[in-house]
């Protein structure tokens, strides 16, 4: 944050209190075209974490679309991510946005599992249609918790069958 800028939320500070960023502009505002060091960002974050108005500061910067500096412990990229509309839960995009943020969401998790199951079922149907049975089909049946079918089991047994001449087990080329 810039010391010279006095947004409204600063007036909520108790009289005589200074924000932790006061007097440390070099940590919060970075010269144009210069990337702050990781250490500077972490130090700024640590100061913001002790600030009594951190939430209001971050909220102000997000609403104002501040593109520079650290505000409320957030970098410009983090503020942009907060400002971006979140995709709806239960969609693929919603699931991906949780993964990117390392969040857990039961709705998205279940929807993702349902989609994965659908895709596996479709692939299994293709394996049966195109090959009758296959190793991939066998693995999909296991993954889906289905009983393995006769055709896929037969392909697997043939694949792992012992070499007749040596009596040793070997893997044939798929
Ligand atoms: S949250 Fe950080 S940038 Fe905002 S006023 Fe407090 S110390 Fe300064
Ligand atoms: Zn969700
Ligand atoms: Zn099968």
PDB file of C-alpha atoms and ligand atoms in Angstrom:
ATOM      1  CA  UNK A   1       0.000   0.000   0.000  1.00  0.00           C
ATOM      2  CA  UNK A   2       1.121   3.568  -0.570  1.00  0.00           C
ATOM      3  CA  UNK A   3       1.525   5.683   2.543  1.00  0.00           C
ATOM      4  CA  UNK A   4       0.377   8.796   0.686  1.00  0.00           C
ATOM      5  CA  UNK A   5      -2.953   7.182  -0.174  1.00  0.00           C
ATOM      6  CA  UNK A   6      -5.419   7.450   2.670  1.00  0.00           C
ATOM      7  CA  UNK A   7      -8.454   5.361   1.819  1.00  0.00           C
ATOM      8  CA  UNK A   8     -11.521   5.667   4.027  1.00  0.00           C
ATOM      9  CA  UNK A   9     -10.906   2.415   5.846  1.00  0.00           C
ATOM     10  CA  UNK A  10      -7.728   3.868   7.401  1.00  0.00           C
ATOM     11  CA  UNK A  11      -9.918   6.158   9.467  1.00  0.00           C
ATOM     12  CA  UNK A  12     -11.274   3.104  11.285  1.00  0.00           C
ATOM     13  CA  UNK A  13      -7.899   2.700  12.986  1.00  0.00           C
ATOM     14  CA  UNK A  14      -7.861   3.710  16.656  1.00  0.00           C
ATOM     15  CA  UNK A  15      -6.514   7.221  17.109  1.00  0.00           C
ATOM     16  CA  UNK A  16      -2.742   7.342  17.162  1.00  0.00           C
ATOM     17  CA  UNK A  17      -2.373   3.830  15.704  1.00  0.00           C
ATOM     18  CA  UNK A  18      -0.252   3.311  12.632  1.00  0.00           C
ATOM     19  CA  UNK A  19      -0.592   0.460  10.220  1.00  0.00           C
ATOM     20  CA  UNK A  20       2.334  -1.990  10.113  1.00  0.00           C
ATOM     21  CA  UNK A  21       3.085  -0.870   6.547  1.00  0.00           C
ATOM     22  CA  UNK A  22       3.652   2.706   7.664  1.00  0.00           C
ATOM     23  CA  UNK A  23       7.161   3.830   6.728  1.00  0.00           C
ATOM     24  CA  UNK A  24       7.896   0.663   4.702  1.00  0.00           C
ATOM     25  CA  UNK A  25       6.699   1.647   1.217  1.00  0.00           C
ATOM     26  CA  UNK A  26       9.511  -0.328  -0.411  1.00  0.00           C
ATOM     27  CA  UNK A  27       7.839  -3.552   0.744  1.00  0.00           C
ATOM     28  CA  UNK A  28       4.385  -2.643  -0.475  1.00  0.00           C
ATOM     29  CA  UNK A  29       4.839  -0.631  -3.654  1.00  0.00           C
ATOM     30  CA  UNK A  30       7.258  -1.781  -6.298  1.00  0.00           C
ATOM     31  CA  UNK A  31       8.912   0.361  -8.951  1.00  0.00           C
ATOM     32  CA  UNK A  32       7.325   0.031 -12.368  1.00  0.00           C
ATOM     33  CA  UNK A  33       8.615  -2.990 -14.285  1.00  0.00           C
ATOM     34  CA  UNK A  34      10.344  -4.397 -11.241  1.00  0.00           C
ATOM     35  CA  UNK A  35       9.279  -7.692  -9.740  1.00  0.00           C
ATOM     36  CA  UNK A  36       9.350  -7.733  -5.940  1.00  0.00           C
ATOM     37  CA  UNK A  37      11.549 -10.364  -4.372  1.00  0.00           C
ATOM     38  CA  UNK A  38       9.858 -13.293  -2.698  1.00  0.00           C
ATOM     39  CA  UNK A  39      11.382 -12.169   0.600  1.00  0.00           C
ATOM     40  CA  UNK A  40       9.863  -8.677   0.247  1.00  0.00           C
ATOM     41  CA  UNK A  41       6.426 -10.119  -0.508  1.00  0.00           C
ATOM     42  CA  UNK A  42       6.640 -12.474   2.466  1.00  0.00           C
ATOM     43  CA  UNK A  43       7.749  -9.682   4.768  1.00  0.00           C
ATOM     44  CA  UNK A  44       4.877  -7.493   3.568  1.00  0.00           C
ATOM     45  CA  UNK A  45       2.418 -10.355   4.099  1.00  0.00           C
ATOM     46  CA  UNK A  46       3.737 -10.921   7.621  1.00  0.00           C
ATOM     47  CA  UNK A  47       3.173  -7.243   8.458  1.00  0.00           C
ATOM     48  CA  UNK A  48      -0.331  -7.309   6.950  1.00  0.00           C
ATOM     49  CA  UNK A  49      -1.146 -10.390   9.032  1.00  0.00           C
ATOM     50  CA  UNK A  50      -0.673  -8.257  12.168  1.00  0.00           C
ATOM     51  CA  UNK A  51      -2.731  -5.379  10.837  1.00  0.00           C
ATOM     52  CA  UNK A  52      -6.091  -4.695  12.531  1.00  0.00           C
ATOM     53  CA  UNK A  53      -7.639  -3.534   9.255  1.00  0.00           C
ATOM     54  CA  UNK A  54      -6.288  -6.236   6.947  1.00  0.00           C
ATOM     55  CA  UNK A  55      -9.696  -7.421   5.703  1.00  0.00           C
ATOM     56  CA  UNK A  56     -10.894  -3.886   4.973  1.00  0.00           C
ATOM     57  CA  UNK A  57      -7.608  -3.086   3.197  1.00  0.00           C
ATOM     58  CA  UNK A  58      -7.829  -6.160   0.963  1.00  0.00           C
ATOM     59  CA  UNK A  59     -11.500  -5.518   0.254  1.00  0.00           C
ATOM     60  CA  UNK A  60     -10.815  -1.899  -0.659  1.00  0.00           C
ATOM     61  CA  UNK A  61      -8.020  -2.833  -3.082  1.00  0.00           C
ATOM     62  CA  UNK A  62     -10.090  -5.558  -4.744  1.00  0.00           C
ATOM     63  CA  UNK A  63     -13.081  -3.244  -5.171  1.00  0.00           C
ATOM     64  CA  UNK A  64     -10.918  -0.421  -6.483  1.00  0.00           C
ATOM     65  CA  UNK A  65      -9.099  -2.743  -8.875  1.00  0.00           C
ATOM     66  CA  UNK A  66      -5.676  -1.714  -7.543  1.00  0.00           C
ATOM     67  CA  UNK A  67      -3.154  -3.232  -9.904  1.00  0.00           C
ATOM     68  CA  UNK A  68       0.033  -2.463  -8.002  1.00  0.00           C
ATOM     69  CA  UNK A  69       1.575  -3.344  -4.669  1.00  0.00           C
ATOM     70  CA  UNK A  70       0.578  -5.479  -1.716  1.00  0.00           C
ATOM     71  CA  UNK A  71      -2.751  -4.658  -0.087  1.00  0.00           C
ATOM     72  CA  UNK A  72      -4.199  -6.583   2.829  1.00  0.00           C
ATOM     73  CA  UNK A  73      -1.522  -9.241   2.328  1.00  0.00           C
ATOM     74  CA  UNK A  74      -2.582  -9.891  -1.286  1.00  0.00           C
ATOM     75  CA  UNK A  75      -0.457  -9.524  -4.411  1.00  0.00           C
ATOM     76  CA  UNK A  76      -1.969  -8.083  -7.618  1.00  0.00           C
ATOM     77  CA  UNK A  77      -2.415 -11.600  -9.036  1.00  0.00           C
ATOM     78  CA  UNK A  78      -4.135 -12.785  -5.865  1.00  0.00           C
ATOM     79  CA  UNK A  79      -6.468  -9.780  -5.915  1.00  0.00           C
ATOM     80  CA  UNK A  80      -7.287 -10.409  -9.557  1.00  0.00           C
ATOM     81  CA  UNK A  81      -8.138 -14.024  -8.698  1.00  0.00           C
ATOM     82  CA  UNK A  82     -10.416 -12.884  -5.861  1.00  0.00           C
ATOM     83  CA  UNK A  83     -12.142 -10.351  -8.134  1.00  0.00           C
ATOM     84  CA  UNK A  84     -12.773 -12.848 -10.951  1.00  0.00           C
ATOM     85  CA  UNK A  85     -16.261 -14.313 -10.859  1.00  0.00           C
ATOM     86  CA  UNK A  86     -16.143 -17.866  -9.561  1.00  0.00           C
ATOM     87  CA  UNK A  87     -17.519 -20.584 -11.803  1.00  0.00           C
ATOM     88  CA  UNK A  88     -20.593 -22.371 -10.475  1.00  0.00           C
ATOM     89  CA  UNK A  89     -20.131 -25.353  -8.173  1.00  0.00           C
ATOM     90  CA  UNK A  90     -20.839 -28.690  -9.801  1.00  0.00           C
ATOM     91  CA  UNK A  91     -19.245 -27.679 -13.118  1.00  0.00           C
ATOM     92  CA  UNK A  92     -15.869 -28.678 -14.535  1.00  0.00           C
ATOM     93  CA  UNK A  93     -14.686 -25.074 -14.261  1.00  0.00           C
ATOM     94  CA  UNK A  94     -15.850 -24.951 -10.638  1.00  0.00           C
ATOM     95  CA  UNK A  95     -13.876 -28.099  -9.864  1.00  0.00           C
ATOM     96  CA  UNK A  96     -10.737 -26.714 -11.547  1.00  0.00           C
ATOM     97  CA  UNK A  97     -10.972 -23.425  -9.678  1.00  0.00           C
ATOM     98  CA  UNK A  98     -11.098 -25.315  -6.360  1.00  0.00           C
ATOM     99  CA  UNK A  99      -8.094 -27.422  -7.360  1.00  0.00           C
ATOM    100  CA  UNK A 100      -6.110 -24.288  -8.278  1.00  0.00           C
ATOM    101  CA  UNK A 101      -6.897 -22.774  -4.894  1.00  0.00           C
ATOM    102  CA  UNK A 102      -6.330 -26.001  -2.995  1.00  0.00           C
ATOM    103  CA  UNK A 103      -9.911 -25.882  -1.711  1.00  0.00           C
ATOM    104  CA  UNK A 104     -12.246 -28.765  -0.991  1.00  0.00           C
ATOM    105  CA  UNK A 105     -15.893 -28.698  -2.046  1.00  0.00           C
ATOM    106  CA  UNK A 106     -18.152 -31.716  -1.625  1.00  0.00           C
ATOM    107  CA  UNK A 107     -20.531 -30.644  -4.419  1.00  0.00           C
ATOM    108  CA  UNK A 108     -17.706 -30.269  -6.947  1.00  0.00           C
ATOM    109  CA  UNK A 109     -15.960 -33.429  -5.721  1.00  0.00           C
ATOM    110  CA  UNK A 110     -19.126 -35.514  -6.210  1.00  0.00           C
ATOM    111  CA  UNK A 111     -19.883 -33.939  -9.595  1.00  0.00           C
ATOM    112  CA  UNK A 112     -16.290 -34.599 -10.675  1.00  0.00           C
ATOM    113  CA  UNK A 113     -16.493 -38.234  -9.533  1.00  0.00           C
ATOM    114  CA  UNK A 114     -19.786 -38.654 -11.418  1.00  0.00           C
ATOM    115  CA  UNK A 115     -18.267 -37.249 -14.614  1.00  0.00           C
ATOM    116  CA  UNK A 116     -15.209 -39.474 -14.249  1.00  0.00           C
ATOM    117  CA  UNK A 117     -17.441 -42.526 -13.807  1.00  0.00           C
ATOM    118  CA  UNK A 118     -19.471 -41.574 -16.890  1.00  0.00           C
ATOM    119  CA  UNK A 119     -16.295 -41.207 -18.957  1.00  0.00           C
ATOM    120  CA  UNK A 120     -15.006 -44.574 -17.763  1.00  0.00           C
ATOM    121  CA  UNK A 121     -18.313 -46.258 -18.553  1.00  0.00           C
ATOM    122  CA  UNK A 122     -18.276 -44.765 -22.054  1.00  0.00           C
ATOM    123  CA  UNK A 123     -14.702 -45.922 -22.604  1.00  0.00           C
ATOM    124  CA  UNK A 124     -15.575 -49.410 -21.358  1.00  0.00           C
ATOM    125  CA  UNK A 125     -18.506 -49.578 -23.791  1.00  0.00           C
ATOM    126  CA  UNK A 126     -16.145 -48.585 -26.643  1.00  0.00           C
ATOM    127  CA  UNK A 127     -13.619 -51.260 -25.607  1.00  0.00           C
ATOM    128  CA  UNK A 128     -16.361 -53.886 -25.711  1.00  0.00           C
ATOM    129  CA  UNK A 129     -17.783 -52.627 -29.033  1.00  0.00           C
ATOM    130  CA  UNK A 130     -14.449 -52.296 -30.801  1.00  0.00           C
ATOM    131  CA  UNK A 131     -12.423 -55.157 -29.300  1.00  0.00           C
ATOM    132  CA  UNK A 132     -14.892 -57.485 -27.675  1.00  0.00           C
ATOM    133  CA  UNK A 133     -12.732 -57.477 -24.591  1.00  0.00           C
ATOM    134  CA  UNK A 134      -9.388 -55.908 -23.689  1.00  0.00           C
ATOM    135  CA  UNK A 135      -6.855 -55.281 -20.954  1.00  0.00           C
ATOM    136  CA  UNK A 136      -8.042 -51.684 -20.741  1.00  0.00           C
ATOM    137  CA  UNK A 137     -11.596 -52.959 -20.366  1.00  0.00           C
ATOM    138  CA  UNK A 138     -10.497 -55.285 -17.567  1.00  0.00           C
ATOM    139  CA  UNK A 139      -8.825 -52.422 -15.672  1.00  0.00           C
ATOM    140  CA  UNK A 140     -11.830 -50.166 -16.192  1.00  0.00           C
ATOM    141  CA  UNK A 141     -14.149 -52.832 -14.827  1.00  0.00           C
ATOM    142  CA  UNK A 142     -11.987 -53.044 -11.695  1.00  0.00           C
ATOM    143  CA  UNK A 143     -11.824 -49.242 -11.340  1.00  0.00           C
ATOM    144  CA  UNK A 144     -15.594 -48.989 -11.728  1.00  0.00           C
ATOM    145  CA  UNK A 145     -16.169 -51.729  -9.162  1.00  0.00           C
ATOM    146  CA  UNK A 146     -17.950 -53.884 -11.765  1.00  0.00           C
ATOM    147  CA  UNK A 147     -17.604 -57.652 -12.128  1.00  0.00           C
ATOM    148  CA  UNK A 148     -15.015 -58.335 -14.826  1.00  0.00           C
ATOM    149  CA  UNK A 149     -16.574 -59.747 -17.980  1.00  0.00           C
ATOM    150  CA  UNK A 150     -15.712 -63.063 -19.619  1.00  0.00           C
ATOM    151  CA  UNK A 151     -14.209 -61.410 -22.718  1.00  0.00           C
ATOM    152  CA  UNK A 152     -11.914 -59.029 -20.852  1.00  0.00           C
ATOM    153  CA  UNK A 153     -10.862 -61.815 -18.480  1.00  0.00           C
ATOM    154  CA  UNK A 154     -10.009 -64.029 -21.468  1.00  0.00           C
ATOM    155  CA  UNK A 155      -7.806 -61.316 -23.000  1.00  0.00           C
ATOM    156  CA  UNK A 156      -6.035 -60.829 -19.696  1.00  0.00           C
ATOM    157  CA  UNK A 157      -5.486 -64.556 -19.202  1.00  0.00           C
ATOM    158  CA  UNK A 158      -4.031 -64.844 -22.702  1.00  0.00           C
ATOM    159  CA  UNK A 159      -1.801 -61.808 -22.063  1.00  0.00           C
ATOM    160  CA  UNK A 160      -0.308 -63.332 -18.918  1.00  0.00           C
ATOM    161  CA  UNK A 161      -0.318 -66.905 -20.176  1.00  0.00           C
ATOM    162  CA  UNK A 162       2.933 -68.896 -19.667  1.00  0.00           C
ATOM    163  CA  UNK A 163       5.136 -69.370 -22.741  1.00  0.00           C
ATOM    164  CA  UNK A 164       4.428 -72.940 -23.854  1.00  0.00           C
ATOM    165  CA  UNK A 165       8.043 -73.705 -24.844  1.00  0.00           C
ATOM    166  CA  UNK A 166       9.799 -72.490 -21.692  1.00  0.00           C
ATOM    167  CA  UNK A 167       7.007 -72.798 -19.178  1.00  0.00           C
ATOM    168  CA  UNK A 168       7.963 -69.306 -17.977  1.00  0.00           C
ATOM    169  CA  UNK A 169       5.517 -66.451 -17.565  1.00  0.00           C
ATOM    170  CA  UNK A 170       5.943 -63.672 -20.026  1.00  0.00           C
ATOM    171  CA  UNK A 171       4.123 -60.599 -21.275  1.00  0.00           C
ATOM    172  CA  UNK A 172       3.164 -60.594 -24.908  1.00  0.00           C
ATOM    173  CA  UNK A 173       3.246 -57.428 -26.916  1.00  0.00           C
ATOM    174  CA  UNK A 174      -0.152 -55.732 -26.607  1.00  0.00           C
TER     175      UNK A 174
HETATM  176  S1  LIG B   1      -3.302  -4.680   5.623  1.00  0.00           S
HETATM  177 FE1  LIG B   1      -1.172  -4.417   5.064  1.00  0.00          FE
HETATM  178  S2  LIG B   1      -1.166  -2.925   3.385  1.00  0.00           S
HETATM  179 FE2  LIG B   1      -3.167  -2.838   4.398  1.00  0.00          FE
HETATM  180  S3  LIG B   1      -2.983  -1.185   5.889  1.00  0.00           S
HETATM  181 FE3  LIG B   1      -2.519  -3.085   6.947  1.00  0.00          FE
HETATM  182  S4  LIG B   1      -0.319  -3.352   6.812  1.00  0.00           S
HETATM  183 FE4  LIG B   1      -0.903  -1.798   5.321  1.00  0.00          FE
HETATM  184 ZN1  LIG B   2     -17.604 -26.198  -5.524  1.00  0.00          ZN
HETATM  185 ZN1  LIG B   3     -15.203 -56.407 -20.306  1.00  0.00          ZN
END
